[in-house]
Coordinates of C-alpha atoms in Angstrom, one line a residue:
Chain A
M28 CA -115.7 277.8 130.2
I29 CA -113.4 274.9 130.7
E30 CA -110.2 275.8 132.1
R31 CA -107.2 274.1 134.0
H32 CA -108.3 272.9 137.6
E33 CA -106.8 274.8 140.4
S34 CA -106.0 271.8 142.5
V35 CA -102.5 270.2 142.2
V36 CA -103.9 267.0 143.5
V37 CA -106.4 266.9 140.7
T38 CA -103.9 267.8 137.9
T39 CA -101.2 265.4 139.1
F40 CA -103.6 262.5 139.7
V41 CA -105.1 263.1 136.1
R42 CA -101.7 262.9 134.6
V43 CA -101.0 259.6 136.3
L44 CA -104.6 258.3 135.4
V45 CA -104.9 259.2 131.7
P46 CA -102.0 256.9 130.3
L47 CA -103.4 254.2 132.4
A48 CA -106.8 254.6 131.3
Q49 CA -105.7 254.6 127.6
L50 CA -103.7 251.4 128.1
F51 CA -106.8 249.9 129.6
G52 CA -108.8 251.2 126.7
L53 CA -106.3 249.2 124.5
Y54 CA -106.7 246.1 126.6
V55 CA -110.6 246.2 126.4
L56 CA -110.2 246.7 122.5
V57 CA -107.8 243.6 122.0
H58 CA -109.5 241.4 124.5
G59 CA -113.0 242.6 123.4
H60 CA -113.9 239.6 121.1
E61 CA -112.9 236.9 123.6
S62 CA -113.9 238.6 126.9
P63 CA -116.4 241.3 128.0
G64 CA -115.5 244.6 126.1
G65 CA -115.2 245.5 122.6
G66 CA -114.7 248.3 120.1
F67 CA -117.3 250.5 121.3
Q68 CA -116.5 250.3 125.0
A69 CA -112.8 250.7 124.2
G70 CA -113.7 253.8 122.1
V71 CA -115.7 255.4 125.0
I72 CA -112.5 254.9 127.3
L73 CA -110.2 256.4 124.9
G74 CA -112.5 259.4 124.2
A75 CA -113.1 259.7 127.9
S76 CA -109.3 259.9 128.7
Y77 CA -109.1 262.8 126.4
I78 CA -112.1 264.7 127.7
L79 CA -110.6 264.0 131.0
V80 CA -107.6 266.0 130.0
A81 CA -109.7 269.0 129.0
L82 CA -111.7 268.9 132.3
A83 CA -108.6 268.8 134.4
L84 CA -106.0 270.6 132.6
G85 CA -107.9 273.0 130.5
R86 CA -108.9 273.1 126.9
E87 CA -105.8 274.2 125.5
A88 CA -104.1 271.1 127.1
L89 CA -106.6 269.0 124.7
E90 CA -106.0 271.2 121.7
E91 CA -102.1 270.7 122.0
R92 CA -102.9 266.7 122.1
V93 CA -105.5 266.4 119.4
N94 CA -106.3 267.9 116.1
E95 CA -110.0 268.4 115.2
R96 CA -109.1 267.6 111.4
A97 CA -107.5 264.4 112.5
C98 CA -110.5 263.5 114.5
V99 CA -112.9 264.1 111.6
A100 CA -110.4 261.8 109.6
L101 CA -110.3 259.2 112.2
A102 CA -113.9 259.0 112.8
A103 CA -115.0 258.6 109.2
G104 CA -111.9 256.3 108.7
G105 CA -112.7 254.1 111.5
V106 CA -116.2 253.4 109.7
L107 CA -114.3 252.9 106.4
L108 CA -112.0 250.4 108.1
Y109 CA -115.1 248.6 109.1
V110 CA -116.5 248.6 105.5
A111 CA -113.3 247.6 103.9
T112 CA -113.0 244.6 106.5
G113 CA -116.4 243.6 105.6
A114 CA -115.9 243.9 101.9
V115 CA -113.1 241.3 102.0
G116 CA -116.2 239.0 102.4
F117 CA -117.0 239.7 98.9
A118 CA -114.3 237.1 98.0
G119 CA -116.2 234.7 100.1
T120 CA -119.8 234.2 100.6
A121 CA -121.2 237.6 101.6
F122 CA -120.2 241.0 103.1
L123 CA -118.8 240.6 106.4
D124 CA -117.7 236.9 105.9
Y125 CA -114.4 237.2 107.7
A126 CA -113.4 233.6 106.9
A127 CA -112.4 235.2 103.2
L128 CA -109.7 237.3 105.0
P129 CA -106.3 236.4 103.7
G130 CA -103.3 235.1 105.7
P131 CA -102.0 232.1 107.4
G132 CA -104.1 229.8 109.6
S133 CA -107.5 228.4 109.6
P134 CA -110.9 230.1 108.7
V135 CA -111.3 230.3 112.5
R136 CA -108.1 232.4 112.7
A137 CA -109.3 234.5 109.9
R138 CA -112.7 235.2 111.6
W139 CA -110.8 236.2 114.7
L140 CA -108.6 238.6 112.8
G141 CA -111.7 240.1 111.0
I142 CA -113.5 240.7 114.3
L143 CA -110.3 242.5 115.7
L144 CA -110.1 244.9 112.5
I145 CA -114.0 245.7 112.8
E146 CA -113.5 246.4 116.5
I147 CA -110.5 248.7 115.8
G148 CA -112.5 250.5 113.3
V149 CA -115.5 250.9 115.8
A150 CA -113.1 252.0 118.5
L151 CA -111.4 254.7 116.3
A152 CA -114.6 256.1 115.1
V153 CA -116.3 256.2 118.6
A154 CA -113.2 257.8 120.4
A155 CA -112.8 260.5 117.6
T156 CA -116.6 261.2 117.5
L157 CA -116.7 261.7 121.3
V158 CA -113.5 264.0 121.3
L159 CA -115.1 265.9 118.3
I160 CA -118.5 266.4 120.0
F161 CA -116.7 267.4 123.0
C162 CA -114.4 269.9 121.1
R163 CA -117.4 271.5 119.2
L164 CA -119.5 271.9 122.4
A165 CA -116.6 273.5 124.4
A166 CA -115.8 276.0 121.6
R167 CA -119.4 277.1 121.6
D168 CA -119.2 277.3 125.4
A169 CA -116.1 279.4 125.0
E170 CA -117.6 281.8 122.4
T171 CA -120.6 282.9 124.6
Chain B
M23 CA -120.7 240.5 91.8
R24 CA -124.4 239.9 91.0
G25 CA -124.9 237.9 94.2
H26 CA -124.0 240.9 96.2
L27 CA -126.5 243.2 94.6
P28 CA -128.7 243.5 97.7
V29 CA -126.0 245.1 99.8
L30 CA -124.4 247.2 97.3
P31 CA -126.5 250.3 97.2
L32 CA -126.4 250.9 101.0
L33 CA -122.6 250.3 101.1
L34 CA -121.9 252.6 98.4
T35 CA -123.7 255.4 100.2
L36 CA -122.2 254.6 103.5
V37 CA -118.6 254.8 101.9
G38 CA -119.7 257.9 100.2
A39 CA -120.9 259.3 103.4
M40 CA -117.6 258.6 105.3
A41 CA -115.3 259.4 102.4
T42 CA -116.9 262.8 101.9
P43 CA -115.6 264.6 105.0
I44 CA -112.2 263.1 104.7
V45 CA -112.0 264.4 101.1
A46 CA -113.3 267.7 102.2
L47 CA -110.2 268.2 104.5
V48 CA -108.1 268.5 101.4
A49 CA -110.4 269.4 98.6
P50 CA -113.9 270.8 99.7
R51 CA -115.4 271.2 96.0
A52 CA -114.5 267.8 95.1
A53 CA -116.2 266.4 98.1
S54 CA -119.7 267.4 97.0
G55 CA -119.1 265.9 93.6
L56 CA -117.9 262.7 95.4
A57 CA -121.1 262.8 97.5
V58 CA -123.2 263.0 94.3
G59 CA -121.1 260.3 92.5
A60 CA -121.8 257.9 95.4
A61 CA -125.5 258.4 95.3
A62 CA -125.5 257.9 91.6
A63 CA -123.4 254.6 92.0
A64 CA -126.0 253.6 94.5
A65 CA -128.9 254.2 92.2
L66 CA -127.1 252.4 89.4
A67 CA -126.5 249.4 91.9
A68 CA -130.4 249.6 92.8
L69 CA -131.2 249.6 89.1
G70 CA -129.0 246.6 88.6
G71 CA -130.6 244.9 91.5
L72 CA -134.0 245.4 90.1
A73 CA -133.1 244.1 86.8
D74 CA -131.5 240.9 88.3
V75 CA -134.8 240.3 90.2
L76 CA -136.6 240.4 87.0
V77 CA -134.2 238.0 85.3
A78 CA -133.1 235.8 88.2
G79 CA -135.9 236.1 90.8
P80 CA -135.5 237.2 94.3
R81 CA -132.5 236.9 96.3
R82 CA -131.8 236.4 100.1
Y83 CA -128.4 237.7 101.2
A84 CA -127.2 236.4 104.3
L85 CA -124.5 238.9 106.0
G86 CA -121.4 237.3 107.1
G87 CA -122.5 234.1 105.6
W88 CA -124.7 233.3 108.5
P89 CA -128.2 232.3 107.0
G90 CA -131.5 233.3 108.6
P91 CA -133.5 232.9 110.8
W92 CA -130.2 233.3 113.1
G93 CA -128.2 235.6 111.0
I94 CA -129.3 239.0 109.4
E95 CA -130.9 238.7 106.1
L96 CA -131.3 241.3 103.2
V97 CA -133.8 240.6 100.8
L98 CA -134.1 241.6 97.2
D99 CA -137.3 240.9 95.6
P100 CA -139.7 243.1 93.2
L101 CA -141.0 245.0 95.9
S102 CA -137.8 246.0 97.8
G103 CA -135.8 246.4 94.3
F104 CA -138.6 248.8 93.1
V105 CA -138.5 251.1 96.3
G106 CA -134.6 250.9 96.3
V107 CA -134.6 252.2 92.8
V108 CA -137.2 255.0 93.7
V109 CA -135.1 256.1 96.8
A110 CA -131.7 256.0 95.3
G111 CA -132.8 257.5 92.0
V112 CA -134.7 260.5 93.3
G113 CA -132.1 260.9 96.3
T114 CA -129.4 261.1 93.7
A115 CA -131.7 263.7 91.7
A116 CA -132.2 265.8 94.9
L117 CA -128.5 265.7 95.8
L118 CA -127.5 266.8 92.3
A119 CA -130.0 269.5 92.4
G120 CA -129.2 270.6 95.7
A121 CA -125.4 270.7 95.4
G122 CA -125.3 274.4 94.3
G123 CA -127.7 275.4 96.9
A124 CA -125.9 273.7 99.5
R125 CA -122.8 275.8 98.7
R126 CA -124.9 279.0 99.0
V127 CA -126.7 277.8 102.1
Y128 CA -123.8 276.2 104.2
G129 CA -120.7 277.6 102.9
D130 CA -117.7 275.9 103.7
A131 CA -119.8 273.2 105.6
A132 CA -121.4 272.0 102.2
P133 CA -119.6 268.8 102.4
T134 CA -121.0 267.9 105.9
F135 CA -124.5 268.5 104.4
H136 CA -123.6 266.0 101.6
A137 CA -122.2 263.4 104.2
L138 CA -125.4 263.6 106.3
A139 CA -127.6 263.4 103.3
L140 CA -125.8 260.1 102.3
V141 CA -126.1 258.8 105.9
A142 CA -129.9 259.4 105.5
L143 CA -130.1 257.7 102.2
T144 CA -127.9 254.7 103.6
G145 CA -130.8 254.4 106.5
Y146 CA -133.6 254.8 103.9
L147 CA -131.7 252.1 101.4
G148 CA -131.2 249.9 104.5
I149 CA -134.8 249.9 105.5
V150 CA -135.6 248.9 102.1
A151 CA -133.1 246.1 101.9
S152 CA -133.4 244.5 105.3
G153 CA -135.3 241.2 106.0
D154 CA -135.0 241.5 109.7
L155 CA -137.2 243.5 112.0
F156 CA -134.8 244.6 114.3
N157 CA -132.4 245.7 111.5
V158 CA -135.3 247.7 110.1
F159 CA -135.4 249.7 113.5
V160 CA -131.7 250.3 113.3
F161 CA -132.0 251.7 109.6
L162 CA -135.0 253.6 110.7
E163 CA -133.1 255.4 113.4
I164 CA -130.0 256.0 111.1
A165 CA -132.1 257.8 108.7
A166 CA -134.0 259.6 111.5
I167 CA -131.2 260.9 113.4
S168 CA -129.5 262.3 110.2
S169 CA -132.8 263.8 109.2
Y170 CA -133.1 265.6 112.4
A171 CA -129.7 267.1 112.1
L172 CA -130.7 268.1 108.3
V173 CA -133.8 269.7 109.4
A174 CA -131.9 271.7 112.0
S175 CA -129.1 272.4 109.9
G176 CA -130.4 275.8 108.7
G177 CA -131.0 277.1 112.3
G178 CA -133.6 279.6 113.2
P179 CA -137.2 278.1 113.2
G180 CA -135.7 274.9 111.8
L181 CA -134.2 274.1 115.3
V182 CA -137.8 274.1 116.9
A183 CA -139.1 272.1 114.1
A184 CA -136.2 269.6 114.4
F185 CA -136.8 269.2 118.0
R186 CA -140.3 268.5 117.5
Y187 CA -139.5 266.0 114.7
A188 CA -137.1 264.4 117.0
V189 CA -139.4 263.9 119.8
L190 CA -142.2 262.6 117.7
G191 CA -139.7 260.4 115.6
T192 CA -138.3 259.0 118.7
V193 CA -141.8 258.1 120.0
G194 CA -142.6 256.4 116.6
A195 CA -139.4 254.4 116.7
S196 CA -140.1 253.4 120.4
F197 CA -143.6 252.2 119.5
Y198 CA -142.1 250.1 116.7
L199 CA -139.4 248.7 118.8
L200 CA -141.9 247.8 121.5
G201 CA -144.0 246.0 119.0
V202 CA -141.0 244.0 117.7
A203 CA -140.2 243.1 121.3
L204 CA -143.7 241.6 121.8
L205 CA -143.4 239.6 118.4
Y206 CA -140.0 238.4 119.7
A207 CA -141.3 237.4 123.1
L208 CA -144.1 235.5 121.1
T209 CA -142.0 233.7 118.5
G210 CA -138.2 234.1 119.5
S211 CA -137.4 235.4 116.1
L212 CA -136.9 238.6 114.3
N213 CA -136.4 237.3 110.7
M214 CA -139.2 238.6 108.5
A215 CA -139.6 235.4 106.6
D216 CA -139.4 233.1 109.5
L217 CA -142.0 235.3 111.5
A218 CA -144.5 235.1 108.4
A219 CA -144.1 231.1 108.6
R220 CA -144.8 231.0 112.5
L221 CA -147.3 233.8 113.1
P222 CA -150.4 232.3 111.5
A223 CA -150.4 229.4 114.1
L224 CA -150.3 232.1 116.8
A225 CA -153.0 234.5 115.3
Q226 CA -155.2 234.3 118.5
S227 CA -152.4 235.4 120.8
P228 CA -153.0 238.9 122.2
L229 CA -149.2 239.5 122.1
L230 CA -149.7 239.4 118.2
T231 CA -152.5 241.8 118.3
G232 CA -150.6 244.2 120.5
G233 CA -147.4 243.9 118.6
A234 CA -149.1 244.6 115.3
A235 CA -150.9 247.5 116.6
L236 CA -147.7 249.0 118.0
I237 CA -145.6 248.4 114.9
V238 CA -148.4 250.0 112.7
V239 CA -148.7 253.1 114.8
G240 CA -145.0 253.4 115.0
L241 CA -144.6 253.3 111.3
A242 CA -147.6 255.5 110.7
I243 CA -145.9 258.3 112.6
K244 CA -142.7 257.7 110.5
M245 CA -144.6 258.1 107.3
A246 CA -146.6 261.0 108.6
L247 CA -150.1 259.4 108.4
F248 CA -152.9 261.9 109.6
P249 CA -153.5 262.3 112.6
L250 CA -149.8 261.1 113.4
H251 CA -148.3 263.8 111.0
G252 CA -147.6 266.5 113.5
W253 CA -143.9 266.5 112.9
L254 CA -144.0 266.9 109.2
P255 CA -145.3 270.3 108.2
D256 CA -142.9 272.5 110.3
A257 CA -140.0 270.2 109.4
Y258 CA -140.5 270.6 105.7
T259 CA -141.3 274.3 106.1
H260 CA -138.4 275.3 107.9
A261 CA -135.6 273.0 106.6
P262 CA -133.1 274.6 104.1
S263 CA -133.8 274.2 100.5
P264 CA -131.2 271.3 99.9
V265 CA -132.9 269.6 102.6
T266 CA -136.5 269.9 101.4
A267 CA -135.3 268.7 98.0
L268 CA -134.3 265.2 99.6
L269 CA -136.3 264.5 102.6
P270 CA -139.9 265.0 101.5
A271 CA -139.3 263.0 98.3
V272 CA -137.8 259.8 99.9
G273 CA -138.1 260.0 103.5
T274 CA -141.8 258.9 104.1
K275 CA -141.6 256.4 101.2
A276 CA -139.1 254.3 103.1
A277 CA -141.5 254.2 106.1
A278 CA -144.5 253.4 103.9
Y279 CA -142.4 250.6 102.4
A280 CA -141.5 249.1 105.9
L281 CA -145.4 249.3 106.7
A282 CA -146.4 247.3 103.6
R283 CA -143.5 244.7 104.1
I284 CA -144.3 244.2 107.8
L285 CA -148.2 244.6 107.7
L286 CA -148.6 242.4 104.7
S287 CA -146.0 239.9 104.5
V288 CA -145.3 239.3 108.2
L289 CA -148.4 240.2 110.0
G290 CA -150.5 238.8 107.4
G291 CA -152.4 242.2 107.3
G292 CA -155.3 241.5 104.8
D293 CA -157.3 239.7 107.5
L294 CA -156.6 242.1 110.3
P295 CA -159.3 244.7 111.3
L296 CA -156.2 246.9 111.5
A297 CA -156.0 247.0 107.7
M298 CA -159.5 248.5 107.0
L299 CA -158.8 251.0 109.9
L300 CA -155.6 251.9 108.1
A301 CA -157.6 252.3 104.8
W302 CA -159.9 254.5 106.4
T303 CA -157.5 256.5 108.2
G304 CA -155.7 256.9 104.7
A305 CA -159.0 258.2 103.4
V306 CA -159.3 260.9 106.1
A307 CA -155.8 261.8 105.6
V308 CA -156.4 262.5 101.9
V309 CA -159.3 264.7 102.5
V310 CA -158.0 266.4 105.6
G311 CA -154.5 266.9 104.3
G312 CA -156.0 268.3 101.2
V313 CA -158.1 270.7 102.8
L314 CA -155.3 271.9 105.0
A315 CA -152.9 272.4 101.9
A316 CA -155.6 274.3 100.1
R317 CA -155.7 276.7 103.0
Q318 CA -152.0 277.5 103.2
Q319 CA -150.3 280.8 102.4
D320 CA -146.7 279.6 102.3
A321 CA -145.6 277.5 99.3
R322 CA -143.6 275.0 101.4
R323 CA -146.2 274.4 104.0
L324 CA -148.7 273.8 101.1
L325 CA -146.5 271.1 99.6
A326 CA -145.9 269.6 103.2
Y327 CA -149.7 269.4 103.9
S328 CA -150.1 267.9 100.4
S329 CA -147.6 265.3 101.5
V330 CA -149.8 264.4 104.3
S331 CA -152.7 263.9 101.8
Q332 CA -150.7 261.9 99.3
M333 CA -149.3 259.6 102.0
G334 CA -153.0 259.0 102.8
Y335 CA -153.3 257.5 99.2
I336 CA -150.6 255.0 99.9
A337 CA -152.2 254.2 103.1
I338 CA -155.6 253.3 101.3
G339 CA -153.8 251.0 99.0
L340 CA -152.0 249.1 101.8
G341 CA -155.1 248.7 103.8
L342 CA -157.0 247.5 100.9
A343 CA -154.4 245.0 100.3
G344 CA -155.8 243.7 96.9
T345 CA -153.6 243.2 94.0
S346 CA -154.4 246.4 92.0
A347 CA -154.9 248.5 95.2
L348 CA -151.3 247.6 96.2
A349 CA -149.9 248.0 92.8
G350 CA -151.5 251.5 93.0
A351 CA -149.8 252.2 96.2
Y352 CA -146.4 251.2 95.1
L353 CA -146.7 253.1 91.8
H354 CA -147.8 256.1 93.9
M355 CA -144.8 255.9 95.9
L356 CA -142.7 256.4 92.7
G357 CA -145.2 259.1 91.3
H358 CA -145.3 261.1 94.5
A359 CA -141.5 260.9 95.0
L360 CA -140.9 262.3 91.4
A361 CA -143.5 264.9 91.7
K362 CA -142.8 266.1 95.2
G363 CA -139.2 266.2 94.5
A364 CA -139.7 268.2 91.5
L365 CA -142.1 270.7 93.2
F366 CA -139.7 271.1 96.3
I367 CA -136.6 271.6 94.0
G368 CA -138.5 274.3 91.9
V369 CA -139.8 276.1 94.9
G370 CA -136.3 275.8 96.5
A371 CA -134.7 277.4 93.6
L372 CA -137.1 280.3 93.6
L373 CA -136.4 280.8 97.2
L374 CA -132.5 280.7 96.6
A375 CA -133.2 283.2 93.9
G376 CA -134.2 285.7 96.3
R377 CA -138.1 285.0 96.5
R378 CA -140.0 284.8 99.9
P379 CA -142.0 281.4 100.3
A380 CA -145.3 283.3 100.7
L381 CA -147.4 282.2 97.6
A382 CA -148.2 286.0 97.0
A383 CA -144.6 286.5 96.5
L384 CA -143.5 283.5 94.2
G385 CA -144.7 285.0 90.9
L386 CA -142.3 284.4 88.1
G387 CA -144.3 285.0 85.1
P388 CA -143.3 283.7 81.8
R389 CA -139.6 284.5 82.3
Q390 CA -138.3 281.0 83.3
P391 CA -140.7 278.7 81.2
V392 CA -138.8 275.6 81.8
L393 CA -138.9 275.9 85.5
G394 CA -142.6 276.8 85.3
A395 CA -143.5 274.1 82.8
C396 CA -141.7 271.4 85.2
L397 CA -143.8 272.7 88.2
V398 CA -146.8 272.4 86.1
V399 CA -146.1 268.7 85.1
A400 CA -145.3 267.7 88.6
A401 CA -148.7 269.5 89.6
L402 CA -150.7 267.5 87.1
S403 CA -149.1 264.4 88.3
M404 CA -150.2 265.2 91.9
V405 CA -153.8 266.0 90.7
G406 CA -153.7 262.8 88.5
V407 CA -154.0 264.1 85.1
P408 CA -153.1 261.6 82.4
P409 CA -150.5 260.7 81.1
A410 CA -148.8 261.8 84.3
L411 CA -147.7 259.0 86.7
G412 CA -150.2 260.3 89.3
F413 CA -153.1 259.4 87.2
F414 CA -152.2 255.9 86.7
S415 CA -151.5 255.3 90.4
K416 CA -154.8 256.7 91.5
W417 CA -156.3 254.6 88.7
Y418 CA -155.1 251.5 90.1
L419 CA -156.1 252.5 93.8
L420 CA -159.6 253.4 92.4
E421 CA -159.8 249.8 90.6
G422 CA -158.7 248.3 94.1
A423 CA -161.4 250.2 96.1
V424 CA -164.1 249.3 93.6
A425 CA -163.1 245.8 93.6
A426 CA -163.3 245.8 97.4
G427 CA -166.7 247.3 97.4
Q428 CA -165.7 250.4 99.4
P429 CA -167.6 253.4 97.7
G430 CA -166.4 255.8 100.5
L431 CA -162.8 255.0 99.6
V432 CA -163.6 255.7 96.1
G433 CA -165.2 259.1 97.0
A434 CA -162.0 259.9 99.1
I435 CA -159.7 259.1 96.3
L436 CA -161.8 261.3 93.9
L437 CA -162.3 264.1 96.4
G438 CA -158.5 264.0 97.1
S439 CA -157.9 264.8 93.6
L440 CA -160.2 267.6 93.4
L441 CA -158.5 269.2 96.5
A442 CA -155.2 268.6 94.7
L443 CA -156.4 270.5 91.8
V444 CA -157.3 273.4 94.3
Y445 CA -154.0 273.5 95.9
M446 CA -151.8 272.7 93.0
Y447 CA -153.5 275.7 91.1
R448 CA -152.9 277.9 94.0
L449 CA -149.3 277.2 93.8
T450 CA -148.6 277.1 90.0
G451 CA -151.1 279.8 89.4
A452 CA -149.2 281.9 91.8
V453 CA -146.0 280.9 90.0
W454 CA -147.1 281.8 86.4
F455 CA -149.7 284.4 87.0
G456 CA -148.7 286.1 90.4
E457 CA -148.6 289.8 90.7
S458 CA -145.0 289.8 91.9
G459 CA -144.2 288.2 88.4
A460 CA -142.5 291.5 87.2
L461 CA -140.0 291.6 89.8
P462 CA -136.3 290.8 89.2
V463 CA -135.4 287.2 90.0
A464 CA -132.0 285.4 89.6
A465 CA -131.6 282.9 86.9
T466 CA -132.0 279.2 87.8
P467 CA -128.6 277.3 87.9
R468 CA -128.4 274.9 84.8
P469 CA -127.9 271.7 87.0
V470 CA -131.1 272.4 88.8
L471 CA -133.0 272.9 85.7
A472 CA -131.6 269.7 84.2
V473 CA -132.8 267.7 87.3
L474 CA -136.2 269.3 87.0
V475 CA -136.5 268.5 83.3
V476 CA -135.5 264.8 83.9
L477 CA -138.0 264.5 86.8
A478 CA -140.7 265.9 84.8
V479 CA -139.9 263.7 81.8
A480 CA -139.7 260.7 84.1
T481 CA -143.2 261.7 85.5
L482 CA -144.7 261.7 82.0
G483 CA -142.6 258.9 80.4
L484 CA -143.0 256.5 83.2
G485 CA -146.6 257.3 83.1
L486 CA -146.8 256.0 79.4
V487 CA -145.0 252.9 80.2
S488 CA -146.8 252.3 83.7
G489 CA -148.6 249.4 82.1
P490 CA -145.5 247.2 81.7
L491 CA -144.1 248.5 84.8
V492 CA -147.1 247.5 86.7
D493 CA -147.3 244.1 84.9
R494 CA -143.6 243.2 85.3
I495 CA -142.8 244.7 88.5
L496 CA -145.7 246.0 90.7
I497 CA -148.2 243.1 90.3
P498 CA -145.4 240.4 91.2
A499 CA -144.6 242.8 94.2
A500 CA -148.2 243.0 95.3
V501 CA -148.8 239.2 94.9
L502 CA -145.6 238.5 96.8
T503 CA -146.7 240.5 99.8
T504 CA -150.2 239.2 99.7
A505 CA -149.3 235.8 98.9
A506 CA -146.8 235.7 101.9
A507 CA -149.7 236.7 104.1
G508 CA -152.0 233.9 103.2
P509 CA -152.8 231.0 105.5

């Protein structure tokens, strides 16, 4: 059973830590294609931040913040964003050819944007899937 | 859009798989229809791809515009086009037939089943389309992990079967990946065409021998080749009916395709002692699988062991590696997918109508003649009675075995047909003449009957046109795989 942690130190520290962790997740996401990091890592950090909420503040605190139906939509939607970005490449040479993305600037700039969009899709899918797995397992734990 | 045909089938199933759970949030019933529609669209795209190959020749498709050997390539040629049509077409039929059953078995979770089934199809279509060894691994795992979940989705004994399937499947994938790593260490390349060009110069390397052996063993586990079939009987026996309509028909075929592609056109299989070993293992699989199938009392387990036997035929063809033996093996993939799909759909319909899976309890009598007749047609194809497709595939295999001067293999192919006669009669005889035939049984839903009729008609009709099919598509596919293997 996952319940609110008794220690004030833990709950207070988690309240401070979670927004910072999410900010760091976003940093890892938007810098992923230029420095170490990327969509998967960012998704894991974002997902872990929500799981930390549940572990320290209880499952109810998590349920106040996220909605399982929204998680399903985000998990599948992240993959769809990936496919949609890749499909823009049909206008160019092939699937995933980001140089065909519309917008100002050179093909290099278009590839930069394409990779960012793909990373956002991956991050959404990974974060939502992690939270979903945790929610389902925790719900089963609560039933028994 | 013609240039993009290699990637379209798997993209369509992937989009369908991801759109289904989203649509299910607002309109659960529409979601199942969407999933079947996505599979059908993928089948049409695969058919278009095959037609395009016949007109315009093979295509190599560089994802992201990065050409091989550095980028990731998809390949559309007669072989991958043909197997793609088999997988997507039979997969669509299975999803359509399973849609009603899925609502009964899963209730509100039916769209989840459809999404998972489409992910599995994406994996299978990806294996077929890929021109890159590592990508084959990725798609093998996509297909495998969704298959584990599908087998487990019914709960009960299916959970144990799925765990066993997961353990053995992961062992197979690990063998395959280790083999790929050895080849990569040897050549620095993962692209199939590039490897095929580099490996002949390295034929003496122990890394090549080891890598080839690991890859073949890994894929043999995935295609359930005796004696590595341990995961298959339980998985196909205890999975829910909508799942058994899909996985047995298409799952092992994709692995067999990967084995054909890699063994023959990348590793230069015809010359390896491994190839003869594969052919003889296939012969043992045909006989032992047939004997085990003939001894079963549970209809689904009987069909599962018959799959072990029938995959042996494909292994014989791949091992012989002659033109007609390969054409026979490829034709057998189609014939077995259609027949096994029909048999599992028919038996699944009887189970959903309230029957128990024991052969003694399956009796239907003459009350549902269409269902019974479709089962008989599929059974005849499994045995190899003309004009069903199974006859022609075994004929080409026999021709190949005779041409290779292998009387033992000829004997195994014929003995396998005899055993198929025994186990298929036990099933169809139980359905038509079983003592339980007088007991009440619910009517089979119309969509299921329609799919069964389509599969049965395809079994007979494609058998009648198998001559042009082999000449136009399968002989070029066989020549392609053997020619690339040459020095």
